[in-house]
Amino acid sequence: MKRTGAQILMEILKEEGVDTVFGFPGGAVIDIYDELVKTDIRHILVRHEQGAVHAADGYARSSGKVGVCLVTSGPGATNTVTGIATAYMDSIPLVVLTGQVPTQLIGNDAFQEVDIVGITRPCTKHNYLITQTEDLARTVKEAFHIARSGRPGPVLVDIPKDVSVMEVDYEPIPRIRMKSYRPTYKPNLKQLQKVVDLIREARRPVIFAGGGVITAKGAEPLTALARKISAPVTTTLMGLGAFPGTDPLWLGMIGMHGTYRANMSVNGCDLLIAVGVRFDDRVTGKIDTFAREAKIVHIDIDPTSIRKNIPVTIPVVGDCRVTLQELLKLLEKDGLEVPSDSIRPWLDQVEHWKNTKPLAYRQEDVIKPQYVVEKLYELTGGEAIITTEVGQNQMWTAQYYHFDRPGRFVTSGGLGTMGFGLPAAIGAQMAFPDTVVVDVAGDGSIQMNIQEMATAVECCLPVKVAILNNRYLGMVRQWQELFYDRCYACTGMEHAPDFVKLAEAYGAVGLRATRPDEVEAVLREGLSTPRPVIMDFQVEREECVYPMVPAGASIAEMLLV
Amino acid sequence: MNSEKHILTMLVDNEPGVLSRVVGLFSGRGYNIESLCVAETTDPEVSRITMVTKGNAPLIEQIEKQLRKLVNVIKVRDLSGDKSVKREMALVCVRAKPENRAEILRIVDIFRCKVVDVGPEYYIVEVTGDEGKLSALLKLLKPMGIKKIARTGTIALFRESA
Ligand SMILES: Cc1ncc(C[n+]2csc(CCOP(=O)(O)OP(=O)(O)O)c2C)c(N)n1
Ligand SMILES: [Mg+2]
């Protein structure tokens, strides 16, 4: 059957189960848009292409599906780069479709030409330039396959205008097989048996989980493992939700702003079972002091994550879910029972750490940002999807909102991209129209993609933005306070817009709380309004996030309140 | 830990941009490239890249894993050690003053090289061999004056006898 490239693209999107595309049109993709509107795929028209990528990313993180965006060549394509790098650092499956100038103009500095494949090579899992319509179907299918399999990631497909316009004979492609790309899902069972042996000998075990567990849908076997061997659990920022935040074995988050007990537990454990993590520097602190007394098991689907930053006792390459399930089977077969008296002293010690230095703040006359997050947790019953911006707002959310399930916490971990939260909330709201979605924002970050309020209003997506407004680039100010003699160089944000009026200007609802006793009422009203809302919480300006491990220090050396 | 030279050879899809992915990986992650050699294999869809890099054992392990992670890389092997045959070719343009010509030809003969171009003042010598042979030859020719040199970088294959 004769089909144009654009028509073939629509066939593939349908085949891949795509129901939503986030994008922004332009000359190079006008033919694709012309076909897109004839399908029943929903298109969300953003106000900036960075917003399209973050929205697709929020959609992917909350739903587990591949997020898709469509943008034009040149500036449309370059505007996606921060979003792509954000998804790449956090292993989020995206397919980014960019228009390109016609093939015969490539290399001629044509109008709106940019080598986006060259630009994004280091921040995509893979990318393609399609040079003939005949290759389009296979390439786009490969892109989806690569994006969602193995360690997921963003894949960019650059489509020259003539490739979308040309008609060719089209036959659906059955299955994608690639000789040079075969991720390892099944673990080596001999390696896993060694893990069983280590678990039997361990007296002070800790499980340390990361985003890989969420990606692999491994939260269930992870929880089962922890309970079976009575091991306390900590996670990275990306791993929040992989283990119930209300479970007695929960230690809280590890790392630079981790809890006292999580950091002390990892510091003192004799067996660290690391699953779906990559030992980022924000987690390990000074690397040669990290879990110094522990044997380390590292389970991950990406061999490059293993032994990259830290030597391990037992490396296991495999999908986190499959591997944890196999490990549980082996433990079952082994009949391993952890004698409670052998591990009791350890659990008592952990309990002691928990009670000596819990997370704390004092609510006085000015609104404390932590109080806002705590109230938000209370009023949403922990059931909301929470996105964040970057900075103190992000850390307080990680500390004070307790996530019991995966897919509820959507944050830019690896890249730390300010401006991520609002578009990501829009994407999550698309995936879950009936769930409350809240972006916990900073006054600085929210201004980086505030234009997406128009998208939310236009598409009737009732996202809530809770700005912890300290009129500072707070996290940077905190470093200046602690390590730069309080020289607040260029971190004051005195001239922010009036966020209430701004919300109204966009056609959204604006609310403000200036005193602690107004917080609850504003949250109640905001959360129950079935429209997009901005809530401006004017919080204590110089509050700091604690605990804090100074950069380069061991994670056991925390600054506490 | 010791930083040693390693010869990595890989089969890759013979497609535009693949070399750039490999080289970009090295520059982006701060790995070092001492030499690099690329050409098609007997299968026109597959090319072989041979690279010489330096690093301690954990770094080389990481480099190999990173290379395997690239979607277009089919296979990676470390060909260091004596289980492989290694060769490099060089063209050396050496100053050939009348009083030096006999000496140059003698050296060329001993090293089993060839003079491939003769000019009034210069010879171009073609030499093939392993790294040791090339550096020994260059050491001997240097005093005569080396005007230009072009080296291919090392290529290598596993010995079938090994
Ligand atoms: C795009 C981008 N630029 C700069 C930074 C560096 N940075 C990290 S946190 C931060 C402050 C963010 O301020 P705000 O959004 O008000 O959050 P707060 O820390 O005050 O809660 C900055 C500037 C960043 N992470 N991302
Ligand atoms: Mg701020």
PDB file of C-alpha atoms in Angstrom, chain A residues 57-179:
ATOM      1  CA  ASP A  57       9.029  12.574  30.834  1.00  0.00           C
ATOM      2  CA  GLY A  58       6.484  13.130  33.639  1.00  0.00           C
ATOM      3  CA  TYR A  59       4.012  11.036  31.672  1.00  0.00           C
ATOM      4  CA  ALA A  60       6.609   8.253  31.357  1.00  0.00           C
ATOM      5  CA  ARG A  61       7.742   8.355  34.998  1.00  0.00           C
ATOM      6  CA  SER A  62       4.255   8.200  36.394  1.00  0.00           C
ATOM      7  CA  SER A  63       2.807   5.640  33.964  1.00  0.00           C
ATOM      8  CA  GLY A  64       5.813   3.511  33.056  1.00  0.00           C
ATOM      9  CA  LYS A  65       5.005   3.979  29.353  1.00  0.00           C
ATOM     10  CA  VAL A  66       7.214   5.574  26.707  1.00  0.00           C
ATOM     11  CA  GLY A  67       6.750   9.364  26.516  1.00  0.00           C
ATOM     12  CA  VAL A  68       6.624  10.849  23.027  1.00  0.00           C
ATOM     13  CA  CYS A  69       7.318  14.374  21.781  1.00  0.00           C
ATOM     14  CA  LEU A  70       7.258  15.996  18.406  1.00  0.00           C
ATOM     15  CA  VAL A  71       9.054  19.239  17.562  1.00  0.00           C
ATOM     16  CA  THR A  72      10.328  21.068  14.519  1.00  0.00           C
ATOM     17  CA  SER A  73      13.894  21.397  13.244  1.00  0.00           C
ATOM     18  CA  GLY A  74      16.498  23.942  14.355  1.00  0.00           C
ATOM     19  CA  PRO A  75      15.392  25.888  17.443  1.00  0.00           C
ATOM     20  CA  GLY A  76      12.576  23.423  18.099  1.00  0.00           C
ATOM     21  CA  ALA A  77      15.118  20.654  18.256  1.00  0.00           C
ATOM     22  CA  THR A  78      17.716  22.531  20.326  1.00  0.00           C
ATOM     23  CA  ASN A  79      15.037  23.510  22.840  1.00  0.00           C
ATOM     24  CA  THR A  80      14.585  19.820  23.644  1.00  0.00           C
ATOM     25  CA  VAL A  81      18.182  19.238  24.705  1.00  0.00           C
ATOM     26  CA  THR A  82      17.812  19.996  28.440  1.00  0.00           C
ATOM     27  CA  GLY A  83      14.748  17.778  28.588  1.00  0.00           C
ATOM     28  CA  ILE A  84      16.529  14.958  26.820  1.00  0.00           C
ATOM     29  CA  ALA A  85      19.560  15.213  29.092  1.00  0.00           C
ATOM     30  CA  THR A  86      17.221  15.187  32.111  1.00  0.00           C
ATOM     31  CA  ALA A  87      15.565  11.970  30.937  1.00  0.00           C
ATOM     32  CA  TYR A  88      18.903  10.428  30.030  1.00  0.00           C
ATOM     33  CA  MET A  89      20.394  10.960  33.481  1.00  0.00           C
ATOM     34  CA  ASP A  90      17.355   9.350  35.118  1.00  0.00           C
ATOM     35  CA  SER A  91      16.927   6.522  32.546  1.00  0.00           C
ATOM     36  CA  ILE A  92      13.462   7.561  31.393  1.00  0.00           C
ATOM     37  CA  PRO A  93      12.043   6.050  28.171  1.00  0.00           C
ATOM     38  CA  LEU A  94      11.266   8.780  25.636  1.00  0.00           C
ATOM     39  CA  VAL A  95      11.008   8.950  21.882  1.00  0.00           C
ATOM     40  CA  VAL A  96      11.738  12.467  20.660  1.00  0.00           C
ATOM     41  CA  LEU A  97      10.741  13.097  17.045  1.00  0.00           C
ATOM     42  CA  THR A  98      12.400  16.130  15.501  1.00  0.00           C
ATOM     43  CA  GLY A  99      11.776  17.586  12.077  1.00  0.00           C
ATOM     44  CA  GLN A 100      14.791  18.219   9.880  1.00  0.00           C
ATOM     45  CA  VAL A 101      15.383  20.209   6.695  1.00  0.00           C
ATOM     46  CA  PRO A 102      14.944  18.206   3.472  1.00  0.00           C
ATOM     47  CA  THR A 103      17.699  15.658   2.874  1.00  0.00           C
ATOM     48  CA  GLN A 104      19.114  17.495  -0.134  1.00  0.00           C
ATOM     49  CA  LEU A 105      19.652  20.620   1.998  1.00  0.00           C
ATOM     50  CA  ILE A 106      21.364  18.870   4.922  1.00  0.00           C
ATOM     51  CA  GLY A 107      24.860  20.237   5.405  1.00  0.00           C
ATOM     52  CA  ASN A 108      24.128  23.490   3.603  1.00  0.00           C
ATOM     53  CA  ASP A 109      23.291  25.645   6.627  1.00  0.00           C
ATOM     54  CA  ALA A 110      19.704  25.682   5.438  1.00  0.00           C
ATOM     55  CA  PHE A 111      17.050  27.703   7.253  1.00  0.00           C
ATOM     56  CA  GLN A 112      16.436  26.107  10.663  1.00  0.00           C
ATOM     57  CA  GLU A 113      18.995  23.417  10.096  1.00  0.00           C
ATOM     58  CA  VAL A 114      20.884  22.073  13.070  1.00  0.00           C
ATOM     59  CA  ASP A 115      22.767  18.801  13.525  1.00  0.00           C
ATOM     60  CA  ILE A 116      20.555  17.631  16.364  1.00  0.00           C
ATOM     61  CA  VAL A 117      21.794  14.051  16.076  1.00  0.00           C
ATOM     62  CA  GLY A 118      25.315  15.336  16.648  1.00  0.00           C
ATOM     63  CA  ILE A 119      24.209  17.603  19.484  1.00  0.00           C
ATOM     64  CA  THR A 120      22.288  14.906  21.340  1.00  0.00           C
ATOM     65  CA  ARG A 121      24.642  11.988  20.781  1.00  0.00           C
ATOM     66  CA  PRO A 122      26.077  12.146  24.302  1.00  0.00           C
ATOM     67  CA  CYS A 123      22.717  12.624  26.039  1.00  0.00           C
ATOM     68  CA  THR A 124      20.525  10.061  24.284  1.00  0.00           C
ATOM     69  CA  LYS A 125      20.557   6.315  24.672  1.00  0.00           C
ATOM     70  CA  HIS A 126      20.649   6.249  20.892  1.00  0.00           C
ATOM     71  CA  ASN A 127      19.626   8.506  18.019  1.00  0.00           C
ATOM     72  CA  TYR A 128      18.893   8.372  14.323  1.00  0.00           C
ATOM     73  CA  LEU A 129      18.740  10.550  11.243  1.00  0.00           C
ATOM     74  CA  ILE A 130      16.373   8.962   8.729  1.00  0.00           C
ATOM     75  CA  THR A 131      17.602   9.515   5.185  1.00  0.00           C
ATOM     76  CA  GLN A 132      14.882   7.733   3.210  1.00  0.00           C
ATOM     77  CA  THR A 133      11.215   7.028   3.809  1.00  0.00           C
ATOM     78  CA  GLU A 134      11.821   3.287   3.325  1.00  0.00           C
ATOM     79  CA  ASP A 135      13.761   3.261   6.626  1.00  0.00           C
ATOM     80  CA  LEU A 136      11.189   5.174   8.638  1.00  0.00           C
ATOM     81  CA  ALA A 137       9.050   2.337   9.956  1.00  0.00           C
ATOM     82  CA  ARG A 138      11.939   0.179  11.083  1.00  0.00           C
ATOM     83  CA  THR A 139      13.809   3.095  12.607  1.00  0.00           C
ATOM     84  CA  VAL A 140      10.903   4.383  14.659  1.00  0.00           C
ATOM     85  CA  LYS A 141      10.116   0.873  15.864  1.00  0.00           C
ATOM     86  CA  GLU A 142      13.737   0.392  16.860  1.00  0.00           C
ATOM     87  CA  ALA A 143      13.609   3.708  18.679  1.00  0.00           C
ATOM     88  CA  PHE A 144      10.684   2.537  20.826  1.00  0.00           C
ATOM     89  CA  HIS A 145      12.335  -0.811  21.424  1.00  0.00           C
ATOM     90  CA  ILE A 146      15.596   0.775  22.559  1.00  0.00           C
ATOM     91  CA  ALA A 147      13.870   3.459  24.647  1.00  0.00           C
ATOM     92  CA  ARG A 148      11.877   0.999  26.731  1.00  0.00           C
ATOM     93  CA  SER A 149      14.136  -2.054  26.998  1.00  0.00           C
ATOM     94  CA  GLY A 150      17.240  -2.717  29.076  1.00  0.00           C
ATOM     95  CA  ARG A 151      18.167   0.390  30.999  1.00  0.00           C
ATOM     96  CA  PRO A 152      15.607   2.737  29.429  1.00  0.00           C
ATOM     97  CA  GLY A 153      16.447   6.141  28.047  1.00  0.00           C
ATOM     98  CA  PRO A 154      15.549   8.809  25.521  1.00  0.00           C
ATOM     99  CA  VAL A 155      15.940   8.057  21.815  1.00  0.00           C
ATOM    100  CA  LEU A 156      15.816  10.834  19.248  1.00  0.00           C
ATOM    101  CA  VAL A 157      14.666  10.338  15.660  1.00  0.00           C
ATOM    102  CA  ASP A 158      15.418  13.145  13.219  1.00  0.00           C
ATOM    103  CA  ILE A 159      13.024  13.159  10.242  1.00  0.00           C
ATOM    104  CA  PRO A 160      13.794  15.347   7.222  1.00  0.00           C
ATOM    105  CA  LYS A 161      10.793  16.994   5.671  1.00  0.00           C
ATOM    106  CA  ASP A 162      10.993  15.098   2.374  1.00  0.00           C
ATOM    107  CA  VAL A 163      11.088  11.814   4.290  1.00  0.00           C
ATOM    108  CA  SER A 164       7.662  12.612   5.784  1.00  0.00           C
ATOM    109  CA  VAL A 165       6.269  13.716   2.434  1.00  0.00           C
ATOM    110  CA  MET A 166       7.516  10.917   0.174  1.00  0.00           C
ATOM    111  CA  GLU A 167       5.198   8.027  -0.648  1.00  0.00           C
ATOM    112  CA  VAL A 168       6.509   4.481  -0.509  1.00  0.00           C
ATOM    113  CA  ASP A 169       5.079   0.971  -0.358  1.00  0.00           C
ATOM    114  CA  TYR A 170       4.436   0.180   3.270  1.00  0.00           C
ATOM    115  CA  GLU A 171       4.346  -3.229   4.892  1.00  0.00           C
ATOM    116  CA  PRO A 172       4.033  -3.498   8.655  1.00  0.00           C
ATOM    117  CA  ILE A 173       7.210  -4.754  10.308  1.00  0.00           C
ATOM    118  CA  PRO A 174       6.803  -7.764  12.574  1.00  0.00           C
ATOM    119  CA  ARG A 175       9.394  -7.799  15.382  1.00  0.00           C
ATOM    120  CA  ILE A 176      12.508  -5.816  15.975  1.00  0.00           C
ATOM    121  CA  ARG A 177      15.710  -7.786  16.403  1.00  0.00           C
ATOM    122  CA  MET A 178      19.053  -6.109  16.648  1.00  0.00           C
ATOM    123  CA  LYS A 179      22.287  -8.025  16.545  1.00  0.00           C
TER     124      LYS A 179
END
